[in-house]
Tab-separated table of C-alpha atoms in Angstrom:
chain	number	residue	atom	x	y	z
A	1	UNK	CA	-189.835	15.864	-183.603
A	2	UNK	CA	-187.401	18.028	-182.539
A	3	UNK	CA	-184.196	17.758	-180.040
A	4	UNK	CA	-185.854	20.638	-178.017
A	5	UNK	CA	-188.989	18.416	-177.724
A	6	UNK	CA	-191.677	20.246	-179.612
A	7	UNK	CA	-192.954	19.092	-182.315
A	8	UNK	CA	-192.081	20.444	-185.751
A	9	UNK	CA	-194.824	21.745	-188.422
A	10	UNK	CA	-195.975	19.381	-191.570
A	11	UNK	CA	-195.936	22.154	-194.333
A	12	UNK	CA	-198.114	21.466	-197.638
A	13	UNK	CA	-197.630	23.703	-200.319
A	14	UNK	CA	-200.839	24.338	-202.901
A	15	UNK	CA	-200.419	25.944	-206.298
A	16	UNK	CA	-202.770	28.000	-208.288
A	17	UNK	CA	-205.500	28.085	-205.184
A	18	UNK	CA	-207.611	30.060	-206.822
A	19	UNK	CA	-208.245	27.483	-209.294
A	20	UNK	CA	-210.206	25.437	-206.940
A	21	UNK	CA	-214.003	25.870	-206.621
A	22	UNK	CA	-215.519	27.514	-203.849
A	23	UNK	CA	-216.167	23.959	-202.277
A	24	UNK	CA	-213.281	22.877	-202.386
A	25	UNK	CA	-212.227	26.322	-200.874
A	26	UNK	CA	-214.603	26.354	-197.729
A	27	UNK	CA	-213.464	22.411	-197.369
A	28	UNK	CA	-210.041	23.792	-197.381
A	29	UNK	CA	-210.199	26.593	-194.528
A	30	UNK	CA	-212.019	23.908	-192.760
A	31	UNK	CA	-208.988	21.911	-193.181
A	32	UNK	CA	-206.635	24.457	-192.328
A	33	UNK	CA	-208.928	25.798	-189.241
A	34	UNK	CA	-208.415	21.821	-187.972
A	35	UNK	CA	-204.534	21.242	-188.305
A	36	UNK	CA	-203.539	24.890	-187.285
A	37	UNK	CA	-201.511	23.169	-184.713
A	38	UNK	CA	-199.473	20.751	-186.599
A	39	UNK	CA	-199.395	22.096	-190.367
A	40	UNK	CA	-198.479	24.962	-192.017
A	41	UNK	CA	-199.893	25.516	-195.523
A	42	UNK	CA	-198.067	27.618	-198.413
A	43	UNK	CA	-200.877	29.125	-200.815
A	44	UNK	CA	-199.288	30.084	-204.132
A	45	UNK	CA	-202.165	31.986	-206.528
A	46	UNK	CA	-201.826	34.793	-209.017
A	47	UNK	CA	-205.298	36.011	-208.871
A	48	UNK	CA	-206.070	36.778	-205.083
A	49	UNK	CA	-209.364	37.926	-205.738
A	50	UNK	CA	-210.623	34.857	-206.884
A	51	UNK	CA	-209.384	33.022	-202.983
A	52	UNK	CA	-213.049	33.176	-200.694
A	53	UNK	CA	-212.593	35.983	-197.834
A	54	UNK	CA	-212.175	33.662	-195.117
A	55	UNK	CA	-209.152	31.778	-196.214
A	56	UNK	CA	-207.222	35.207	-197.392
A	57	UNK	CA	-208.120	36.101	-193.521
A	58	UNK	CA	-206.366	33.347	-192.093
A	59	UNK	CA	-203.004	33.546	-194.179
A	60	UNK	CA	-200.373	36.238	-193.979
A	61	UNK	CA	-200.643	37.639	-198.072
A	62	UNK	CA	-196.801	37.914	-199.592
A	63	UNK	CA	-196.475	39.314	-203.077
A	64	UNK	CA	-193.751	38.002	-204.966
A	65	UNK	CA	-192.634	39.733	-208.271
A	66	UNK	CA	-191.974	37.929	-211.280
A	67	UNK	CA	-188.181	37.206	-211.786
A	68	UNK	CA	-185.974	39.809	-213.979
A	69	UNK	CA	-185.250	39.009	-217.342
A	70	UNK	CA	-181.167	38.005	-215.825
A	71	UNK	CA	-183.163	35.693	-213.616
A	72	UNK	CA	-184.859	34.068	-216.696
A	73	UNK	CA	-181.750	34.020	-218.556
A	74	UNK	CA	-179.806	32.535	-215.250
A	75	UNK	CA	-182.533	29.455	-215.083
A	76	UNK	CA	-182.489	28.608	-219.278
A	77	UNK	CA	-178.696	28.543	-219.125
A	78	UNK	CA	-179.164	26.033	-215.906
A	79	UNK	CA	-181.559	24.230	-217.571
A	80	UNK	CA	-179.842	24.213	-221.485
A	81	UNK	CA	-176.649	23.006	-219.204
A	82	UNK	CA	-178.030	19.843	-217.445
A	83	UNK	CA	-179.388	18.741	-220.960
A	84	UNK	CA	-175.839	19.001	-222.614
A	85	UNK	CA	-176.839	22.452	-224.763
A	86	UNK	CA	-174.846	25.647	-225.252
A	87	UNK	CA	-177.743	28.705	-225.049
A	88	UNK	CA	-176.059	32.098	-226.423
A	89	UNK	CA	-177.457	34.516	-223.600
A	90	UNK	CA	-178.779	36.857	-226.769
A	91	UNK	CA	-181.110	34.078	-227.046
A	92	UNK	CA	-181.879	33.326	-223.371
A	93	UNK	CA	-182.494	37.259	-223.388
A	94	UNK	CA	-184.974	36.990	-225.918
A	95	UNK	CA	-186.546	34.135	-225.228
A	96	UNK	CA	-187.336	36.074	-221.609
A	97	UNK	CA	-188.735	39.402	-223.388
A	98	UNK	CA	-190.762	36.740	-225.416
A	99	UNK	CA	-192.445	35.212	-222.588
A	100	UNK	CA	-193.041	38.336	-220.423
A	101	UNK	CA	-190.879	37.296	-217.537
A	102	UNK	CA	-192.851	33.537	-217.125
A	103	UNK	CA	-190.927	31.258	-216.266
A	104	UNK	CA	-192.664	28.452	-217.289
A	105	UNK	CA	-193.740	29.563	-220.552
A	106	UNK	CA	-189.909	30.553	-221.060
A	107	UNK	CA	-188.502	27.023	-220.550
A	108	UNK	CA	-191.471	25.775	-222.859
A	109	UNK	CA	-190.207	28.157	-225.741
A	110	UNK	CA	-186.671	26.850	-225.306
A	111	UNK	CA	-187.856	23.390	-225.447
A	112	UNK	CA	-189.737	24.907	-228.590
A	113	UNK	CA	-186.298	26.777	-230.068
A	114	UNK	CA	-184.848	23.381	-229.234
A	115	UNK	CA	-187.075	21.186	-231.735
A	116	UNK	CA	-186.654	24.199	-234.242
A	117	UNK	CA	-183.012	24.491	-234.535
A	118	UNK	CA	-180.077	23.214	-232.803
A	119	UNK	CA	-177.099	24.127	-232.481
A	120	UNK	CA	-178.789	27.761	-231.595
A	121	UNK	CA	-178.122	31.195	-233.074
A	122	UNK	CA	-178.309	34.920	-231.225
A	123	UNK	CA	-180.945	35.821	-233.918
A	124	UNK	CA	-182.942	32.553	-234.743
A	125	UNK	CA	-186.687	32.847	-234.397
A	126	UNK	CA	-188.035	32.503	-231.145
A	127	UNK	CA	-191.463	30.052	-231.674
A	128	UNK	CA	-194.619	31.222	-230.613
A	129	UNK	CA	-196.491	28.486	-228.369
A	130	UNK	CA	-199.397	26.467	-230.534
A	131	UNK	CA	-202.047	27.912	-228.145
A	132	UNK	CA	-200.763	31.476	-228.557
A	133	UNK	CA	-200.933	31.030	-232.299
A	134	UNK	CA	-204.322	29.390	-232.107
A	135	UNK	CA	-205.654	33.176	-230.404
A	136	UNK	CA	-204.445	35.122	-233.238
A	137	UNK	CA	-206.065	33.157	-235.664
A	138	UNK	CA	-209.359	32.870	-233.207
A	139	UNK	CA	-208.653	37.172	-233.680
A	140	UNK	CA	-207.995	37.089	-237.330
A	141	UNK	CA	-211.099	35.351	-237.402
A	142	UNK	CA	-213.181	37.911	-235.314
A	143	UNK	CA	-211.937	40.781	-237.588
A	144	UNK	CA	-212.602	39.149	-240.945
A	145	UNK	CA	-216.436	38.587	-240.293
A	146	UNK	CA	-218.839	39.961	-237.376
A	147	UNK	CA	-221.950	37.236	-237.731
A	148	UNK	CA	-224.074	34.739	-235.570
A	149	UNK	CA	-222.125	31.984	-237.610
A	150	UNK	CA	-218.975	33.528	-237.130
A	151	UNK	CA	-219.750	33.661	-233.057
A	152	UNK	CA	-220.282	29.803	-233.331
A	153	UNK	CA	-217.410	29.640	-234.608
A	154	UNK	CA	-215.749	31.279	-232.509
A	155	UNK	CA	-217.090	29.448	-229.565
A	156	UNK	CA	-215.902	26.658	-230.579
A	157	UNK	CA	-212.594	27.354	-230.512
A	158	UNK	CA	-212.895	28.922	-226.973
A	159	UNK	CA	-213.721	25.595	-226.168
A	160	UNK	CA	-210.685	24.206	-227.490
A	161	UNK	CA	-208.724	26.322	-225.694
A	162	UNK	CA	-210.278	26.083	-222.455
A	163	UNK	CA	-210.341	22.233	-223.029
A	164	UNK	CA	-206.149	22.320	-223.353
A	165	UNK	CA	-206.426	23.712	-219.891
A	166	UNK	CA	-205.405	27.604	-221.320
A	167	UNK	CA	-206.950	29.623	-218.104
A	168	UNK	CA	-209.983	32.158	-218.932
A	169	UNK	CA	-208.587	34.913	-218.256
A	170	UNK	CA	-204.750	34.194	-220.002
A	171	UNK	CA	-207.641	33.696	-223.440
A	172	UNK	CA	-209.169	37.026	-222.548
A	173	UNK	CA	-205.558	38.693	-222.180
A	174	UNK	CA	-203.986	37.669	-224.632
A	175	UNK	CA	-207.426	37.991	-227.321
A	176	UNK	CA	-207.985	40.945	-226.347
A	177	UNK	CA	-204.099	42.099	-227.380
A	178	UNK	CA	-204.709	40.227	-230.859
A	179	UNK	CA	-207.810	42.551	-231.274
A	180	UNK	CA	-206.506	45.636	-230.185
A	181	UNK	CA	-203.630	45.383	-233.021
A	182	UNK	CA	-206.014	44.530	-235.759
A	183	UNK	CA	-208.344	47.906	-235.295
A	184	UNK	CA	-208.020	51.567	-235.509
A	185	UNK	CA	-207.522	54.135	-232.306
A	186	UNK	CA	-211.146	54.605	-232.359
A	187	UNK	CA	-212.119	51.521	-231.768
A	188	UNK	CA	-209.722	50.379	-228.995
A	189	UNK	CA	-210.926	52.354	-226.276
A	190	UNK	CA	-214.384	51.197	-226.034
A	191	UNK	CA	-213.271	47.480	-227.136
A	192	UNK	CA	-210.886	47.892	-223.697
A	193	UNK	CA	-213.524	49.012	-221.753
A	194	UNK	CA	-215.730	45.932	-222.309
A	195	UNK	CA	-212.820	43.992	-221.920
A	196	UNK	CA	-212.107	45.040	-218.385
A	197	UNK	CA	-215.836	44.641	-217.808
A	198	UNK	CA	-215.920	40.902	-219.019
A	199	UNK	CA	-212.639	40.473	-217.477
A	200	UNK	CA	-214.115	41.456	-214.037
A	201	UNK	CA	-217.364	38.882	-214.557
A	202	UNK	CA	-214.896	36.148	-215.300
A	203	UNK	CA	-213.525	36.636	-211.781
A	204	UNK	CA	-216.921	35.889	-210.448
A	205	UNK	CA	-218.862	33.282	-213.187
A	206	UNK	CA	-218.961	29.806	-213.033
A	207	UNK	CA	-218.761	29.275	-216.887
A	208	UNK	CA	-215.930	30.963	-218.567
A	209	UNK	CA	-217.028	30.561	-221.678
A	210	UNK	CA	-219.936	32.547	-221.210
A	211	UNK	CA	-218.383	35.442	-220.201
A	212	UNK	CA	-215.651	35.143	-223.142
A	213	UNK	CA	-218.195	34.688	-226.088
A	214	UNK	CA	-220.035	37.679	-224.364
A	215	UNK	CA	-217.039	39.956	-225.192
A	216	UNK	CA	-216.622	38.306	-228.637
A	217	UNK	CA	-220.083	39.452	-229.503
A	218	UNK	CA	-219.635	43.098	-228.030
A	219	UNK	CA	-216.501	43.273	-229.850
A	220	UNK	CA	-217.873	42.293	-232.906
A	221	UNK	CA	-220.616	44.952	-232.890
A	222	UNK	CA	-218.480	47.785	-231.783
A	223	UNK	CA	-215.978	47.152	-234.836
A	224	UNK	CA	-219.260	46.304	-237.183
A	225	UNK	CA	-220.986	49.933	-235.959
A	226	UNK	CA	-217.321	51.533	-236.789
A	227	UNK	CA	-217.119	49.934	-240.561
A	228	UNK	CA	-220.693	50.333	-240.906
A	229	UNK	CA	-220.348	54.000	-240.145
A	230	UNK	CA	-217.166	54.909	-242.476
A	231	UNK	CA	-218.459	53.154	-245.557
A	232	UNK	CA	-221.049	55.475	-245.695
């Protein structure tokens, strides 16, 4: 309570919302149509689209910007402080250009850097995370061969990612990035349209992997058709 007598708000905050199944969402604006008068819920999400209708019509929608690459830097040196480390802010800098601004994936490549090399250097080698890797070999892999074995293959390393809890559409991001650098101008733009397409589906599927081996296939017979075509 509160020395003015009313009574104060519970407030429950939920990350990555859109993560939850449409279930769980309609059992959630259920929820939040029934304690409206004592709770206040804070829905963090970075894919509004994929939030049902009726909840995103009950909540007032803030965007919040990713943090500036002195933000990043400001939040390793905390960190490399409290655990006793001295970070050269030519590394922190890096390591935030590395890791696009995300803040979580930044402290994860320091802990990486860490386990590298310590006591740190402005130029050392900034590690790439495993599952990162992983997707440029999984795109190495697409390039080399375009077959119905290679697509099994293939699929079964979507599964591994998806199974290490690497969201659908940070695979289809960050694939489609590995591909575009391993072919020619020609074929990019119609490898980004399909892309975008599949991309979209994903929003709206129930089985990721579906909608990922889709655009492996299509990929692999637009580059095919291209090499096909210029070794004649």
């Amino acid at each position: 309570g509160r020395a003015d007598g009313q009574l104060g708000f519970k407030v429950v905050v939920l990350n990555e919302v859109e993560r939850l199944s449409k279930p769980a969402q309609h059992a959630l604006r259920r929820t939040m149509e029934k304690y409206v008068a004592t709770c206040r819920l804070l829905l963090c999400c970075t894919n509004p689209c994929k939030v049902i209708a009726p909840i995103r019509s009950r909540c007032v929608c803030l965007r919040v910007s990713a943090p500036t690459h002195n933000e990043v830097c400001e939040v390793l040196t905390s960190v490399a402080n409290k655990e006793g480390l001295k970070l050269p802010h030519a590394l922190a800098m890096r390591i935030s250009q590395s890791s696009e601004r995300n803040l979580r994936r930044a402290v994860l490549t320091l802990e990486a850097c860490k386990v590298q090399q310590y006591p740190f250097t402005d130029n050392q080698m900034i590690q790439l995370p495993d599952w990162l890797l992983f997707i440029e070999a999984v795109a190495q892999d697409i390039i080399a061969e375009q077959s119905p074995r290679q697509i099994l293959k293939v699929r079964g390393r979507l599964y591994e990612l998806l199974s290490s809890c690497i969201p659908p559409e940070t695979i289809m991001q960050y694939l489609t990035q590995a591909l575009l650098r391993r072919v020619p101008p020609a074929v990019q733009h119609e490898a980004l349209h399909h892309a975008t397409l599949y991309d979209h589906r994903l929003q709206f599927g129930q089985k990721a992997v579906f909608h990922l081996e889709a655009f492996v296939a299509r990929f692999m017979t637009i580059y095919k058709g291209f090499a096909l075509r210029n070794s004649r």
